[in-house]
Tab-separated table of C-alpha atoms in Angstrom:
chain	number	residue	atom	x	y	z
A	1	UNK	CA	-11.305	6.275	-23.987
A	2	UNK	CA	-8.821	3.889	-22.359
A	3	UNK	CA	-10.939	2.033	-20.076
A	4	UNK	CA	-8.442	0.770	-16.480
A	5	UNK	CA	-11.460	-1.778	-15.284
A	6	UNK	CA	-12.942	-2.873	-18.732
A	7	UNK	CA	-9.263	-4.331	-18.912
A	8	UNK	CA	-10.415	-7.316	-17.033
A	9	UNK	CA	-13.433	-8.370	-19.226
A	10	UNK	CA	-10.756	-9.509	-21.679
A	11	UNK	CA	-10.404	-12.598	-19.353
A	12	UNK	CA	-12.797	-14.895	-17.435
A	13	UNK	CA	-14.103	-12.605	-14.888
A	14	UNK	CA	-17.316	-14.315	-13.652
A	15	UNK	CA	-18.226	-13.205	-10.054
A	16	UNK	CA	-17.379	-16.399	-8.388
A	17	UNK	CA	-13.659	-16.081	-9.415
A	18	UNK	CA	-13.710	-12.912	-8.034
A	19	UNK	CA	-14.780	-14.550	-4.842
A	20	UNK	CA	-12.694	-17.547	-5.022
A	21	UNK	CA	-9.615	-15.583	-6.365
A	22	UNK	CA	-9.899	-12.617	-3.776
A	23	UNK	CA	-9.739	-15.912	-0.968
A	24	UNK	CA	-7.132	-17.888	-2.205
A	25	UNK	CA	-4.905	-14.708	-2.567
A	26	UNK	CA	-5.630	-14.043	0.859
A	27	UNK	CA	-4.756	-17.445	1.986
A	28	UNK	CA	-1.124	-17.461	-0.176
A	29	UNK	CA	-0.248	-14.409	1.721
A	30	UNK	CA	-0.773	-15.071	5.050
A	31	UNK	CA	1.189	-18.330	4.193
A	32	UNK	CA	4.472	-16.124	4.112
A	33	UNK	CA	3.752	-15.412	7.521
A	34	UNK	CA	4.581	-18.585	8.498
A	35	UNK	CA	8.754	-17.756	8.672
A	36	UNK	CA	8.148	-14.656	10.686
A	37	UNK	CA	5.611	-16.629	13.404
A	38	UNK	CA	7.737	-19.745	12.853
A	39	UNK	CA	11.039	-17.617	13.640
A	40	UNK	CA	10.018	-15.606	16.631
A	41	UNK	CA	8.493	-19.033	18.095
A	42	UNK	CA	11.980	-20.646	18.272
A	43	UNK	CA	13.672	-17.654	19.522
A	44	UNK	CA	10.978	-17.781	22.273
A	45	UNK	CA	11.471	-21.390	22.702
A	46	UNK	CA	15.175	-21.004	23.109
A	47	UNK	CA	15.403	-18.194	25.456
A	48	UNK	CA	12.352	-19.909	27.645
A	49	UNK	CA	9.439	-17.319	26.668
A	50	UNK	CA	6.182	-17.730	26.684
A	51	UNK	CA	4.507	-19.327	23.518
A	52	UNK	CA	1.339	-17.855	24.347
A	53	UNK	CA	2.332	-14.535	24.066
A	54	UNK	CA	2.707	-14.443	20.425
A	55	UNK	CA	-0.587	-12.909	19.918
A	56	UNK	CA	0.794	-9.793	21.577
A	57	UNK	CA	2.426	-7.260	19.199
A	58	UNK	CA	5.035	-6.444	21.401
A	59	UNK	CA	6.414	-10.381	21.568
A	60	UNK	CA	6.104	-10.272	17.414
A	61	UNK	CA	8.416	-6.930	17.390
A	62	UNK	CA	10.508	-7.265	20.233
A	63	UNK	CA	11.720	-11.029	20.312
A	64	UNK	CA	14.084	-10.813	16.780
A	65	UNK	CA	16.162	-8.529	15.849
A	66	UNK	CA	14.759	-5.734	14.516
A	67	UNK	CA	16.234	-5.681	10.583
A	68	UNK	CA	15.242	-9.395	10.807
A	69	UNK	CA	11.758	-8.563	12.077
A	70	UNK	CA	11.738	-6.011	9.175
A	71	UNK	CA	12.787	-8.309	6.397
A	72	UNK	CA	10.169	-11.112	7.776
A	73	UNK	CA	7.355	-9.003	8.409
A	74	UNK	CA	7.332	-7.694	4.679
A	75	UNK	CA	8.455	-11.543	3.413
A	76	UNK	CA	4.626	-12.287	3.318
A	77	UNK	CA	3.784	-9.132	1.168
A	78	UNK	CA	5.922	-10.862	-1.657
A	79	UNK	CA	4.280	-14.114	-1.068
A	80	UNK	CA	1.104	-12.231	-1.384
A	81	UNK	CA	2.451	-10.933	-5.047
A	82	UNK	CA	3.391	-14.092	-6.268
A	83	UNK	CA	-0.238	-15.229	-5.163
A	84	UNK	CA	-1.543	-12.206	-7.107
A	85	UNK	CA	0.480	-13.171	-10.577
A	86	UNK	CA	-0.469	-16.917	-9.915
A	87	UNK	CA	-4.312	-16.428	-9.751
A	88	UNK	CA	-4.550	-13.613	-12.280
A	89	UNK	CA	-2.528	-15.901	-14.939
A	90	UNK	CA	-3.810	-19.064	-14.470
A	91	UNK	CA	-7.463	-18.440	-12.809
A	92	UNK	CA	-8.351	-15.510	-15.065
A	93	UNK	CA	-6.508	-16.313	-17.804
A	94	UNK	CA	-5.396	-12.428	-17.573
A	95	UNK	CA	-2.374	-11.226	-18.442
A	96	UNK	CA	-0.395	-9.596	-16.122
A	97	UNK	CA	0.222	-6.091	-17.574
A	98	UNK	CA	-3.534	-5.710	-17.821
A	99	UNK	CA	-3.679	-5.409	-14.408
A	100	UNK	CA	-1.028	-3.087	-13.597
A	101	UNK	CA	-1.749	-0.404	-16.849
A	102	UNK	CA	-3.968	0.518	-20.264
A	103	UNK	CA	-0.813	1.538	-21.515
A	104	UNK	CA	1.496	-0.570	-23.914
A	105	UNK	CA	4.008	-0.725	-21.457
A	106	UNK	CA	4.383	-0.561	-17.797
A	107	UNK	CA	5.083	3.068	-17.336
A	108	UNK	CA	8.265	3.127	-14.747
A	109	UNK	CA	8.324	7.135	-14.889
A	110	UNK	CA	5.140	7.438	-13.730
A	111	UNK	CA	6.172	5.492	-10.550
A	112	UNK	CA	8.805	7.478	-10.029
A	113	UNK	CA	6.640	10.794	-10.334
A	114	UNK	CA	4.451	9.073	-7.861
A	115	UNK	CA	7.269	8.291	-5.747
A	116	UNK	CA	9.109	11.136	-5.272
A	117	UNK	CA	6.441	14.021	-4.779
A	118	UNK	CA	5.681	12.023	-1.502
A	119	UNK	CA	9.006	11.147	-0.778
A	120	UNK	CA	10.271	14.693	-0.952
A	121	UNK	CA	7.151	15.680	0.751
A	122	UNK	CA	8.216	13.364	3.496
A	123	UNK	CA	11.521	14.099	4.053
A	124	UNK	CA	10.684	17.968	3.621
A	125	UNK	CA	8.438	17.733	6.448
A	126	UNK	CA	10.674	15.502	9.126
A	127	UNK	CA	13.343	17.788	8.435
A	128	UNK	CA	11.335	21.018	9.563
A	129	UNK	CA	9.907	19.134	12.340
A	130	UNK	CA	12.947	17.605	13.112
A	131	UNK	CA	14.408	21.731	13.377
A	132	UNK	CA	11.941	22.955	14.800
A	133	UNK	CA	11.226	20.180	17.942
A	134	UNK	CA	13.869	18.505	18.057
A	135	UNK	CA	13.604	17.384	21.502
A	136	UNK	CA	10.995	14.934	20.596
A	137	UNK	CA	13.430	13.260	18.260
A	138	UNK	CA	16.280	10.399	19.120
A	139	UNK	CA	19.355	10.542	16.596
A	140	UNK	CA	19.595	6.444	16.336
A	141	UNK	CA	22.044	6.984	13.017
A	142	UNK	CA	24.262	3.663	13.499
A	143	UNK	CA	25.788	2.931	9.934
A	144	UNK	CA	25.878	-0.546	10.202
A	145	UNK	CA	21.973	-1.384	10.665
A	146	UNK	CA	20.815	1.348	8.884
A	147	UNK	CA	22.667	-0.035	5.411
A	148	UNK	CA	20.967	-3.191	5.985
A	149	UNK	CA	17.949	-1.950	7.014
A	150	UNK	CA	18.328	0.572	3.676
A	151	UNK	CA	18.741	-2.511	1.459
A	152	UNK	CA	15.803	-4.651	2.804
A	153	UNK	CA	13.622	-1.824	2.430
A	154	UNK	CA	14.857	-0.924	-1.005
A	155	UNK	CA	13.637	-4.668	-2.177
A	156	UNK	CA	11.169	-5.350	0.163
A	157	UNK	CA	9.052	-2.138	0.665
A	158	UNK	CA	7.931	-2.148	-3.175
A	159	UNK	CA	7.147	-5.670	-2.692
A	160	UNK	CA	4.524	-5.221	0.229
A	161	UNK	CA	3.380	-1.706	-1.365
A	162	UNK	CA	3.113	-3.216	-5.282
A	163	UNK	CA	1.090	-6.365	-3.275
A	164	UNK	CA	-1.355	-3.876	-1.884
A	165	UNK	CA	-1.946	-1.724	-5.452
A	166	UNK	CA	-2.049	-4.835	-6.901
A	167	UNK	CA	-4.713	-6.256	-4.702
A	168	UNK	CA	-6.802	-3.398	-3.505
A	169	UNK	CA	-6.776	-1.097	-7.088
A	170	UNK	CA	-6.190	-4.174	-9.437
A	171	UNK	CA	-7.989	-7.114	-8.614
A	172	UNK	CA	-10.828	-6.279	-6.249
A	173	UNK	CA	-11.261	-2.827	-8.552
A	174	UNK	CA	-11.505	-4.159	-11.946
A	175	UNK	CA	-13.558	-7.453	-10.359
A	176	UNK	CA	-16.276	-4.786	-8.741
A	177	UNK	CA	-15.796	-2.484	-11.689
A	178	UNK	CA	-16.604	-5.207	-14.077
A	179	UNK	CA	-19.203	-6.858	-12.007
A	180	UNK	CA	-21.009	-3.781	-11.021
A	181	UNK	CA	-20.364	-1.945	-14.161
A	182	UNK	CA	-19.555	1.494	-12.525
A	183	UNK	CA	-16.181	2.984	-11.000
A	184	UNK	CA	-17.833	4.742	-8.177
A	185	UNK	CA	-18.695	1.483	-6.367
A	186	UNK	CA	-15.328	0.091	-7.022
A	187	UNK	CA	-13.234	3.214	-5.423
A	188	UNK	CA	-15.561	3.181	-2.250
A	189	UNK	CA	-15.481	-0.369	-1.339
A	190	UNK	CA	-11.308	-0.613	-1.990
A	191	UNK	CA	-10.917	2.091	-0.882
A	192	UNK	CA	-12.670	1.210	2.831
A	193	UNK	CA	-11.104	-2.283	2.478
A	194	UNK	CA	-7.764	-0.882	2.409
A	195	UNK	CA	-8.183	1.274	5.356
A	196	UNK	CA	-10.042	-1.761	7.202
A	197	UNK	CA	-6.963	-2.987	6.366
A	198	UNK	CA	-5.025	-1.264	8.950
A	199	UNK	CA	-7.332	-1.859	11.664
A	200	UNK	CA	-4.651	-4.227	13.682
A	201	UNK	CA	-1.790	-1.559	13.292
A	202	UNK	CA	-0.530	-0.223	16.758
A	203	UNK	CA	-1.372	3.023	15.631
A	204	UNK	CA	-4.825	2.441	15.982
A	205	UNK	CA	-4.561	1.249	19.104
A	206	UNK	CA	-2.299	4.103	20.515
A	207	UNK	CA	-4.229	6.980	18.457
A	208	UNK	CA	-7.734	5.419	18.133
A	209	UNK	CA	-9.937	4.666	15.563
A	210	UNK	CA	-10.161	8.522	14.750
A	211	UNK	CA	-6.809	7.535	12.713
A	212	UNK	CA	-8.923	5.055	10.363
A	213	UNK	CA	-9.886	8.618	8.727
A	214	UNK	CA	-6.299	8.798	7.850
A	215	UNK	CA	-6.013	5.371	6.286
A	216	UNK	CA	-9.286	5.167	4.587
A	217	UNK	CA	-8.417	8.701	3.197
A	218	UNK	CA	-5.392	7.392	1.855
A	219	UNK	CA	-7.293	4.906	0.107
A	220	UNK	CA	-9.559	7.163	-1.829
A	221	UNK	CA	-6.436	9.044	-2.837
A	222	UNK	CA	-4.420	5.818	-4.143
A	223	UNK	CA	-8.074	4.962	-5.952
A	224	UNK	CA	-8.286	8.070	-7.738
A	225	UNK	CA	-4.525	8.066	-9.024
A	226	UNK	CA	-5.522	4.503	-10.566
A	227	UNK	CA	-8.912	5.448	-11.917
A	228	UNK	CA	-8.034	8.777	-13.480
A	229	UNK	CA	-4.582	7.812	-14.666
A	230	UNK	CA	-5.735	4.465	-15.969
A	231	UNK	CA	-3.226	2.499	-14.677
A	232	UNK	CA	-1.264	1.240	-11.121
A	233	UNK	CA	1.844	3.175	-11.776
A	234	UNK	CA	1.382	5.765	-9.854
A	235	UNK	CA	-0.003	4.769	-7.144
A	236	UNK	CA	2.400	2.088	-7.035
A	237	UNK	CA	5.254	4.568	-6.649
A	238	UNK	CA	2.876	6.881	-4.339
A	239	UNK	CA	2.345	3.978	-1.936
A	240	UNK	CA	6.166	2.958	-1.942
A	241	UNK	CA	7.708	6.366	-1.487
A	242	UNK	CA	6.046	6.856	1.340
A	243	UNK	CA	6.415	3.654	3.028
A	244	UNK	CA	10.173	3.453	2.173
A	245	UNK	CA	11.055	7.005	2.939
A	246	UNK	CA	9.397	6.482	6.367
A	247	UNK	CA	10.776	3.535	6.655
A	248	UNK	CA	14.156	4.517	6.766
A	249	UNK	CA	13.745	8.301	8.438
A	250	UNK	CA	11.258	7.785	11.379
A	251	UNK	CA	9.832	5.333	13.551
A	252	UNK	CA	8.028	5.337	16.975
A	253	UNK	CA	7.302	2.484	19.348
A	254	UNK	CA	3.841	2.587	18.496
A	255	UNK	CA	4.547	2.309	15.024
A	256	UNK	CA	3.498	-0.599	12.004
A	257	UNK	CA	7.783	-0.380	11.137
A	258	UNK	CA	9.756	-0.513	13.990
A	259	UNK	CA	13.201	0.173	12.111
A	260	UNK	CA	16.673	1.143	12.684
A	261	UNK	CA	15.321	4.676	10.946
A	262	UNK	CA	18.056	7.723	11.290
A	263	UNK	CA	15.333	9.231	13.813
A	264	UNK	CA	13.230	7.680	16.713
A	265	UNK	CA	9.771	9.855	17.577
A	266	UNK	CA	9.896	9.771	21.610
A	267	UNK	CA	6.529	12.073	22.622
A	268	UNK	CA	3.817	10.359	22.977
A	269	UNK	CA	1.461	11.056	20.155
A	270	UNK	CA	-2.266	13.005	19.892
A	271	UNK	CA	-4.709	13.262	17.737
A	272	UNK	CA	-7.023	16.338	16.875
A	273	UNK	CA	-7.515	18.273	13.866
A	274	UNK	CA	-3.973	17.286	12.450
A	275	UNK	CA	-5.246	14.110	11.275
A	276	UNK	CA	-7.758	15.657	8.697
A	277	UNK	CA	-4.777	18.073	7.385
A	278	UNK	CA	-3.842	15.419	5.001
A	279	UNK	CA	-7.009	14.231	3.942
A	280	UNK	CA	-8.341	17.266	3.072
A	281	UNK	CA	-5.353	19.650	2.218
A	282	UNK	CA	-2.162	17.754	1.464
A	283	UNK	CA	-3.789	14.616	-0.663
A	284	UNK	CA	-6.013	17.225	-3.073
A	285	UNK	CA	-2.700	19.282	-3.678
A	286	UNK	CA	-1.001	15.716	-4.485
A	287	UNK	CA	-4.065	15.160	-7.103
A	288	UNK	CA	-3.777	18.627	-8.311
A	289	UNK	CA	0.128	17.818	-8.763
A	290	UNK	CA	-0.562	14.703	-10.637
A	291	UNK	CA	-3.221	16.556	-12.638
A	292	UNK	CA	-1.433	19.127	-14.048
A	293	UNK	CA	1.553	17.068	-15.315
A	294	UNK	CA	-0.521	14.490	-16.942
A	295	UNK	CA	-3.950	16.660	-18.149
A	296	UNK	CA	-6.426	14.500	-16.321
A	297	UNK	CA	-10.058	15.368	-17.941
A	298	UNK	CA	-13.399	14.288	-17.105
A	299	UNK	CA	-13.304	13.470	-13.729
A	300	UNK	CA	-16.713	12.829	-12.862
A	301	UNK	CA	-16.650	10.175	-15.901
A	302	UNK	CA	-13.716	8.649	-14.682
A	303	UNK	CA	-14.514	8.827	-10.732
A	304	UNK	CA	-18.409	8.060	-11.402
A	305	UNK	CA	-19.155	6.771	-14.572
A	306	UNK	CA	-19.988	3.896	-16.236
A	307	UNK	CA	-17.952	0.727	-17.133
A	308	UNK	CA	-18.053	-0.096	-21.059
A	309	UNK	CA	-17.598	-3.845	-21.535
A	310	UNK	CA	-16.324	-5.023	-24.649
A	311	UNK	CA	-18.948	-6.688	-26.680
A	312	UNK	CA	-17.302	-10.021	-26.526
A	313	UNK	CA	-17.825	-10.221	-22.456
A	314	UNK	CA	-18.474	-13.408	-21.642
């Protein structure tokens, strides 16, 4: 059986570099922050702000303009790939495709599979919504920033998305996976991370932490894709499509992406019951998608089991 984590044992993959590389990934990304804090900074300085106020979301979103803002806040993700590439080919000695896939090759349909049933999803659902209350929506449709907006996201959104696969359900999963020697361990503790993640989104602070069941949830169902399907691919076009498609149809002042999107959400938001639909009825009807085109088997193997080394681990 094709083995996702055992991948990593054919490189060094002591604990400590799991440590060490986890860190100085970290580190390289927030490093392409620096443009973004560096940019809004002389804006402020120019117009006579107040420096101090960069701490405060609203300063970081507000003070550029906001295709700009867009562009720079997602300029770190790609930092944070290159760091990814850099310490899995030179610290691990890994090479790179055996962190994205088991296959032989990178499988690009399988991304877009994973991108478009939550794309269409997406835009399926802000179209009914859109029909059926549509005085909650703004029509903010200007041609001119949404084409630009359109063709940062197009680059850039895959970028931050591929960063987050890349670091949450490749590196720290095979690392625990081949640490640990088990996949269950692995999927919990990324898949927490990733909503932990998310903790300093505006969403949170505008919902509440009740929303943190959303993120975490989305976690779990970006691990599965990777552990059952082997491979990154399709939660790398999961993760993107709906990012991107969001991206570019709706956005909220109380939103991560405050974009030049073709609709603006004005009603203040609530959460109740709503926020478990997706964790516990849409996501399982994604997996059951997924499953049926590509015959998963053996789930609780694959979700629970065991990770089989290679006898050569060192």
């Amino acid at each position: 059986m094709r083995d996702y984590i055992a991948l990593a044992a054919k490189s060094h993959h002591e604990w400590w570099r799991y440590v060490v590389g986890a860190f100085l990934i970290f580190i390289i990304w927030q490093l392409g922050t620096i443009p973004f804090i560096g940019a809004v900074s002389y804006k402020l300085a120019i117009d006579g702000g107040d420096l101090s106020s960069l701490g405060n979301y609203e300063t970081l979103m507000g003070t550029l303009d906001s295709n700009l803002t867009f562009f720079l806040m997602l300029l770190s993700f790609a930092v944070g790939f290159f760091g990814v590439w850099l310490i899995v080919k030179f610290f691990h000695n890994q090479k790179f495709k055996d962190l994205l896939t088991t296959r032989a090759k990178f499988d690009w349909r399988r991304v877009l599979v994973g991108f478009s049933i939550v794309g269409f999803f997406i835009a399926a659902m802000t179209i009914i919504d859109y029909e059926l209350n549509a005085e909650a929506y703004l029509w903010n449709l200007k041609w001119d920033q949404f084409l630009i907006l359109a063709a940062i996201g197009i680059i850039m959104v895959p970028l931050q998305t591929t960063f987050e696969e890349l670091y949450f359900r490749g590196y720290f999963m095979q690392g625990l996976g081949v640490i640990f020697k088990n996949r269950w361990l692995p999927l919990i503790v990324t898949s927490i991370g990733f909503g932990l993640l998310h903790l300093g989104n505006p969403e949170v602070g505008k919902l509440g932490y009740v929303i943190m069941v959303s993120y975490i949830g989305t976690g779990f169902l970006l691990g599965i894709m990777a552990l059952m399907d082997e491979g990154l691919e399709l939660s790398i076009g999961f993760h993107a499509g709906n990012n991107l498609i969001t991206a570019l149809l709706v956005t909220a002042d109380w939103t991560a992406f405050q974009t030049e999107s073709i609709l603006i959400y004005t009603e203040e938001p609530s959460v109740g019951f709503d926020v478990l639909i997706p964790v516990l009825i849409i996501y399982p009807i994604y997996l059951l998608i997924m499953a049926r085109i590509y015959n998963w088997k053996n789930w609780k193997s694959k979700l629970f089991g065991k990770v089989n080394l290679p006898e050569t681990e060192s």
